[in-house]
Short mmCIF file of C-alpha atoms in Angstrom, two decimals:
data_model
loop_
_atom_site.label_atom_id
_atom_site.label_comp_id
_atom_site.label_asym_id
_atom_site.label_seq_id
_atom_site.Cartn_x
_atom_site.Cartn_y
_atom_site.Cartn_z
CA MET A 1 92.50 66.22 64.99
CA LEU A 2 94.91 68.51 66.91
CA ARG A 3 97.42 70.51 65.20
CA ILE A 4 100.55 69.68 67.77
CA LYS A 5 104.17 71.32 66.65
CA LYS A 6 106.93 70.24 68.50
CA LEU A 7 109.49 72.83 68.64
CA GLY A 8 112.80 70.90 69.79
CA VAL A 9 114.65 71.22 72.72
CA ILE A 10 115.56 74.63 73.65
CA LEU A 11 118.14 74.25 76.75
CA ARG A 12 120.89 71.96 77.20
CA PRO A 13 123.42 71.14 79.86
CA THR A 14 126.79 72.75 80.52
CA ARG A 15 129.71 72.48 81.26
CA LEU A 16 129.11 74.01 84.95
CA ALA A 17 128.90 72.01 87.75
CA PHE A 18 125.56 72.52 88.72
CA GLU A 19 124.14 71.48 85.74
CA SER A 20 126.33 68.56 84.09
CA LYS A 21 124.18 65.50 83.32
CA CYS A 22 120.33 67.01 83.02
CA VAL A 23 118.23 70.20 82.61
CA PHE A 24 114.18 69.79 82.74
CA ASN A 25 110.94 70.30 84.31
CA PRO A 26 110.54 73.82 84.33
CA GLY A 27 108.45 76.73 85.72
CA ILE A 28 107.58 79.61 83.08
CA TYR A 29 106.86 82.86 83.90
CA GLN A 30 105.10 85.53 81.05
CA ASP A 31 105.86 89.14 81.77
CA GLY A 32 104.33 90.63 78.45
CA ASN A 33 106.80 89.60 75.66
CA THR A 34 109.93 87.61 78.66
CA VAL A 35 109.72 84.74 79.14
CA HIS A 36 111.53 84.27 82.83
CA MET A 37 112.35 80.09 83.29
CA ILE A 38 113.63 78.29 86.50
CA TYR A 39 114.43 74.99 85.37
CA ARG A 40 115.86 72.49 87.64
CA ALA A 41 119.60 71.44 87.35
CA LEU A 42 121.01 68.47 87.70
CA ASP A 43 124.55 68.71 89.35
CA ASP A 44 127.78 64.85 88.42
CA ASN A 45 126.40 63.84 93.03
CA TYR A 46 122.59 63.69 91.12
CA VAL A 47 121.75 67.06 93.83
CA SER A 48 119.14 69.41 92.07
CA THR A 49 118.97 73.28 92.15
CA LEU A 50 116.75 75.84 89.80
CA GLY A 51 118.51 77.69 87.06
CA TYR A 52 117.58 80.53 85.25
CA ALA A 53 116.86 81.49 81.44
CA ARG A 54 115.77 84.40 80.40
CA PHE A 55 113.32 85.02 77.04
CA GLU A 56 112.78 87.22 74.54
CA GLY A 57 109.40 84.86 73.28
CA PRO A 58 108.95 81.71 72.96
CA THR A 59 112.87 80.41 72.05
CA LYS A 60 114.25 82.99 71.98
CA LEU A 61 117.17 82.43 74.66
CA VAL A 62 118.76 85.98 75.00
CA GLU A 63 120.36 85.20 79.11
CA ARG A 64 121.28 82.69 80.41
CA PHE A 65 122.89 82.63 84.40
CA SER A 66 126.22 80.70 85.24
CA LYS A 67 125.22 80.16 88.64
CA PRO A 68 122.11 78.15 90.59
CA LEU A 69 119.53 80.69 91.23
CA TYR A 70 117.79 78.59 93.79
CA THR A 71 120.38 76.37 96.06
CA PRO A 72 119.35 73.64 99.08
CA LYS A 73 119.05 76.05 102.31
CA PHE A 74 117.31 73.96 104.50
CA LYS A 75 117.51 70.80 105.73
CA TYR A 76 113.64 69.64 104.88
CA GLU A 77 115.54 70.10 100.66
CA SER A 78 118.98 69.09 102.05
CA HIS A 79 118.87 66.55 98.53
CA GLY A 80 117.61 68.97 95.83
CA MET A 81 115.27 71.27 94.44
CA GLU A 82 112.99 70.05 91.90
CA ASP A 83 110.02 71.15 89.13
CA PRO A 84 109.87 74.06 90.16
CA CYS A 85 106.10 75.65 89.20
CA ILE A 86 104.82 79.15 88.80
CA VAL A 87 102.42 81.41 88.86
CA LYS A 88 101.53 85.19 89.49
CA ILE A 89 98.47 85.99 91.49
CA ASP A 90 97.36 89.77 92.16
CA ASP A 91 100.59 91.02 92.96
CA THR A 92 102.57 88.35 94.86
CA ILE A 93 104.42 85.16 92.37
CA TYR A 94 104.21 81.98 94.27
CA MET A 95 106.67 79.09 92.93
CA THR A 96 105.98 75.36 94.37
CA TYR A 97 108.45 72.92 93.58
CA VAL A 98 109.90 69.74 95.23
CA ALA A 99 112.10 69.06 98.36
CA HIS A 100 114.01 66.31 98.58
CA ASP A 101 116.00 65.34 101.82
CA GLY A 102 117.02 61.79 101.24
CA VAL A 103 114.33 60.90 102.46
CA ASN A 104 110.76 62.56 101.76
CA ALA A 105 109.81 64.62 98.56
CA LEU A 106 107.32 67.90 99.88
CA ILE A 107 106.43 70.20 98.38
CA ALA A 108 107.39 73.72 99.17
CA TYR A 109 107.07 77.04 97.84
CA MET A 110 108.79 80.63 97.69
CA TYR A 111 106.89 84.20 97.01
CA GLY A 112 108.33 88.10 96.39
CA ASP A 113 107.39 90.63 93.79
CA ASP A 114 110.53 89.33 91.87
CA ILE A 115 111.54 86.14 90.01
CA LEU A 116 114.89 86.78 90.83
CA ASN A 117 114.64 87.11 95.11
CA LEU A 118 112.21 84.90 96.50
CA LYS A 119 111.08 84.58 99.50
CA ARG A 120 111.32 81.15 101.16
CA GLY A 121 107.75 80.17 103.01
CA GLY A 122 108.36 76.52 103.96
CA ILE A 123 107.03 72.91 103.51
CA ILE A 124 103.56 73.53 102.51
CA SER A 125 102.68 69.08 102.01
CA PRO A 126 101.44 66.61 104.89
CA LEU A 127 104.27 65.81 107.29
CA ILE A 128 101.91 62.74 107.32
CA SER A 129 103.93 58.89 107.72
CA TYR A 130 102.28 56.44 105.85
CA HIS A 131 101.27 54.41 108.13
CA LYS A 132 98.77 57.05 109.89
CA ALA A 133 98.09 58.34 106.86
CA ALA A 134 96.67 54.43 106.01
CA LYS A 135 94.54 54.96 108.67
CA LEU A 136 93.41 58.31 107.42
CA PHE A 137 93.01 56.69 104.32
CA ASP A 138 90.62 53.35 106.48
CA GLU A 139 88.22 56.26 107.05
CA THR A 140 87.47 57.46 102.89
CA GLN A 141 86.31 55.08 99.75
CA LEU A 142 89.62 55.04 98.25
CA LYS A 143 91.26 52.24 96.39
CA ASP A 144 93.91 49.58 96.99
CA ASP A 145 96.08 51.67 95.24
CA TYR A 146 97.03 55.01 97.39
CA TYR A 147 98.25 51.40 100.21
CA MET A 148 99.96 49.68 97.17
CA PHE A 149 101.92 53.22 96.76
CA GLY A 150 101.70 53.58 100.36
CA ALA A 151 103.89 50.04 100.94
CA TYR A 152 106.52 50.61 98.20
CA TYR A 153 107.60 53.50 99.47
CA GLU A 154 108.08 52.97 103.68
CA LYS A 155 110.03 49.22 101.46
CA TYR A 156 112.23 50.99 99.48
CA GLY A 157 112.26 54.62 101.39
CA ASP A 158 112.38 54.14 105.30
CA LYS A 159 109.62 53.44 107.91
CA ASN A 160 108.39 56.33 108.90
CA ILE A 161 108.56 58.14 105.12
CA TYR A 162 106.14 60.47 104.80
CA VAL A 163 103.35 60.68 102.22
CA TRP A 164 105.06 61.86 99.21
CA GLU A 165 103.86 65.20 97.41
CA LYS A 166 104.58 66.13 94.54
CA ASP A 167 103.01 68.39 91.59
CA GLY A 168 102.10 71.29 93.67
CA VAL A 169 100.75 73.74 90.96
CA LEU A 170 97.82 76.66 92.21
CA PHE A 171 96.39 77.64 90.38
CA PRO A 172 96.64 81.27 88.78
CA GLU A 173 94.09 83.31 90.84
CA MET A 174 91.66 82.70 93.71
CA ILE A 175 88.45 80.87 93.53
CA ASN A 176 85.97 81.96 95.66
CA LYS A 177 88.21 84.26 98.10
CA ARG A 178 89.91 80.78 98.35
CA TYR A 179 93.24 79.71 96.63
CA ALA A 180 93.57 76.09 95.00
CA LEU A 181 96.30 74.01 94.69
CA LEU A 182 96.78 70.63 93.01
CA HIS A 183 98.61 68.29 94.94
CA ARG A 184 99.19 64.22 94.09
CA ILE A 185 99.23 61.82 96.54
CA LEU A 186 99.75 58.69 94.48
CA PRO A 187 98.16 57.69 92.30
CA ASP A 188 95.93 60.51 91.56
CA VAL A 189 95.37 64.31 91.79
CA GLN A 190 93.32 66.17 94.32
CA LEU A 191 92.35 69.49 95.07
CA ILE A 192 93.16 71.37 98.54
CA LYS A 193 91.67 74.46 99.25
CA PHE A 194 92.64 77.30 101.77
CA ASP A 195 92.78 81.37 102.94
CA ASP A 196 95.93 81.28 103.96
CA PHE A 197 99.15 79.41 103.77
CA LYS A 198 99.87 79.49 106.65
CA GLN A 199 96.84 76.43 106.94
CA LEU A 200 99.25 74.17 105.14
CA LYS A 201 101.12 73.86 107.73
CA ASN A 202 98.72 72.71 110.25
CA THR A 203 98.90 68.85 110.75
CA LYS A 204 95.36 68.53 111.88
CA TYR A 205 94.74 70.73 108.57
CA TRP A 206 95.52 68.31 106.35
CA GLU A 207 94.46 65.15 108.21
CA GLU A 208 91.08 66.53 108.36
CA HIS A 209 91.37 66.32 104.22
CA ILE A 210 93.19 63.28 103.28
CA ARG A 211 90.33 61.72 106.25
CA HIS A 212 88.05 62.95 102.98
CA LEU A 213 90.28 62.45 100.26
CA ALA A 214 88.22 60.69 98.13
CA ASP A 215 86.29 63.38 97.97
CA HIS A 216 88.77 65.64 97.48
CA VAL A 217 90.24 63.87 93.52
CA VAL A 218 89.98 65.91 91.09
CA LEU A 219 91.17 63.29 88.69
CA GLU A 220 92.13 59.44 87.86
CA GLY A 221 94.00 57.58 85.84
CA ASP A 222 90.77 56.17 83.51
CA PHE A 223 92.77 55.17 80.67
CA ASN A 224 95.23 52.23 80.01
CA PHE A 225 98.41 55.73 79.20
CA GLN A 226 97.88 56.72 82.49
CA ASN A 227 97.14 53.15 84.00
CA ARG A 228 100.49 53.79 86.61
CA HIS A 229 99.44 57.48 88.11
CA ILE A 230 99.22 61.20 86.73
CA GLY A 231 100.10 64.35 88.31
CA ALA A 232 99.27 67.71 87.70
CA GLY A 233 101.66 69.09 85.42
CA ALA A 234 101.60 73.16 84.30
CA PRO A 235 99.42 76.00 85.84
CA PRO A 236 96.44 75.93 84.92
CA ILE A 237 94.83 78.12 81.83
CA LYS A 238 91.91 80.27 82.13
CA THR A 239 89.13 80.35 79.15
CA LYS A 240 85.33 80.58 78.73
CA ASP A 241 84.92 77.37 78.99
CA GLY A 242 86.94 76.11 81.76
CA TRP A 243 90.45 76.04 82.64
CA ILE A 244 93.05 73.77 80.48
CA LEU A 245 94.43 71.70 82.92
CA ILE A 246 97.77 69.84 81.15
CA ASN A 247 99.39 67.40 82.81
CA HIS A 248 101.67 64.40 82.57
CA ALA A 249 100.40 60.68 83.18
CA VAL A 250 102.12 57.41 83.13
CA GLN A 251 101.98 54.40 81.63
CA LYS A 252 102.89 51.24 83.14
CA LYS A 253 104.79 48.09 81.37
CA ASN A 254 107.39 45.44 82.43
CA SER A 255 109.62 47.30 79.98
CA GLY A 256 108.99 50.51 81.29
CA ARG A 257 107.44 53.45 82.12
CA ILE A 258 106.29 56.07 79.54
CA TYR A 259 105.77 59.04 80.25
CA ARG A 260 103.19 61.31 78.08
CA ALA A 261 101.36 64.75 78.03
CA THR A 262 97.76 64.34 78.85
CA ALA A 263 94.79 67.56 78.60
CA ALA A 264 91.48 68.13 81.21
CA LEU A 265 89.08 71.32 81.17
CA LEU A 266 87.73 72.59 84.79
CA ASP A 267 84.60 74.29 85.90
CA LEU A 268 85.30 77.88 86.60
CA ASN A 269 84.88 77.49 89.79
CA ASN A 270 84.17 74.98 90.97
CA PRO A 271 87.68 73.27 89.95
CA GLN A 272 86.88 69.57 91.67
CA LYS A 273 84.49 69.11 88.73
CA VAL A 274 85.78 67.71 85.67
CA ILE A 275 83.62 68.57 82.51
CA ALA A 276 86.03 66.84 80.26
CA ARG A 277 89.26 64.78 79.59
CA LEU A 278 91.17 64.00 76.46
CA PRO A 279 91.29 59.75 75.63
CA TYR A 280 94.44 59.85 74.39
CA PRO A 281 97.56 61.41 74.51
CA LEU A 282 98.10 66.06 73.85
CA PHE A 283 101.60 64.56 73.64
CA SER A 284 103.91 61.55 73.77
CA PRO A 285 107.86 60.63 73.50
CA GLU A 286 108.28 60.32 70.40
CA GLU A 287 111.95 62.44 68.87
CA ASP A 288 114.90 61.48 69.94
CA TYR A 289 114.97 63.34 72.68
CA GLU A 290 112.46 62.26 73.90
CA LEU A 291 113.12 58.53 73.76
CA GLU A 292 116.48 58.22 75.31
CA GLY A 293 117.79 60.58 77.85
CA HIS A 294 119.00 59.53 82.12
CA VAL A 295 115.32 58.66 81.97
CA ASN A 296 114.04 56.92 78.75
CA ASN A 297 110.70 57.41 77.21
CA VAL A 298 109.73 60.67 79.08
CA VAL A 299 108.07 64.04 78.19
CA PHE A 300 106.71 66.25 80.95
CA PRO A 301 105.16 69.46 80.55
CA THR A 302 105.33 71.88 83.58
CA GLY A 303 105.23 75.16 81.98
CA ILE A 304 103.25 77.79 80.00
CA SER A 305 103.71 80.88 77.90
CA ILE A 306 100.57 82.25 75.77
CA PHE A 307 101.66 84.08 72.66
CA ASN A 308 99.34 84.42 69.77
CA ASN A 309 96.09 82.37 70.93
CA GLN A 310 99.83 79.75 71.01
CA ALA A 311 100.00 77.70 74.55
CA TYR A 312 103.95 77.28 74.31
CA ILE A 313 104.07 73.75 76.52
CA TYR A 314 107.38 73.76 78.13
CA TYR A 315 108.60 70.47 79.30
CA GLY A 316 111.63 67.68 80.20
CA THR A 317 112.48 65.64 77.99
CA SER A 318 113.69 61.89 79.02
CA ASP A 319 115.00 64.11 82.09
CA SER A 320 117.89 65.81 80.11
CA TYR A 321 116.72 68.21 78.40
CA VAL A 322 114.08 71.65 78.30
CA ALA A 323 111.85 71.21 74.72
CA VAL A 324 108.81 73.25 73.52
CA THR A 325 105.43 72.15 72.19
CA SER A 326 103.22 74.08 70.45
CA VAL A 327 99.09 73.98 70.40
CA ASP A 328 96.25 76.33 69.37
CA ILE A 329 94.13 77.11 72.96
CA ASP A 330 90.93 77.85 70.98
CA GLU A 331 91.66 74.31 69.01
CA LEU A 332 92.34 72.37 72.01
CA ARG A 333 89.02 73.65 73.47
CA GLU A 334 86.43 72.70 71.69
CA GLU A 335 88.89 68.68 70.84
CA LEU A 336 88.07 68.83 75.01
CA LEU A 337 84.54 69.47 74.95
CA LYS A 338 84.45 66.62 72.67
CA ASN A 339 84.85 64.20 75.32
CA LYS A 340 83.04 65.26 77.77
CA VAL A 341 83.35 63.61 80.86
#
């Protein structure tokens, strides 16, 4: 049985206006013993900005900015910047995040060599309406849920709403000389590979991807605790046996949704290939701070640091706080290998 150690809440809201409501879903960039955290901060108007905190070791807070590090500048992010995810590939830091304009939720990115001064790269999601996407879905073999989510967002959002794209997670190195991005067109996790970020700004590139979307699905919600949808999570961890992906899974009940953490093992050279999956949650909402908050029953992993072969998993709890859970990487890898697909 895996030994999971919950270390508790390490970041809470403050009286500062930009983070008075909630702080959660952080991106993590580790530089030696230093852990840089860029977290989602919510104000009383429900607009998200990105705050900054610095830790020595996995949990010792040594610095926290009194103002947001990054705030909305463009229309595509005017209603919030959410859920950052950070990797370093070669000499460049990349941070993907969800950009919200009040109607659409899309993946955007920033890049640079200084975590405190990243440049905006813009939207890297398909600017394709659900109406148009449904026609592309018809050309591939997809389950009804894809159409149902499209109808849901058209009904409660806008008839011209773009395909909602969240959970954009880059692999932390090039794979076969190409970038690899996990993304999530509901309800599954897909993978898109590309040579240059400019390709992700090309609608034709995305149309071709969606036209064959079934071929790009990495993970489906195969277990009951994943029966609504799944999403990517934290950047994958490279091991000798494959990439460990720690991600979230959502179960739907009449009483509400439950967000849990789970894990999968992906092939090193072809992460489209799933080697193994945990058939049960890695961890679930159990503590008070996970069960009750702005949104109840949520653990949402988004970042990882590694110390002494321990993966410290940073996650949002009940859309209210940032907490940490740790697990031994070798133990997790071995447990995954017991559950090959």
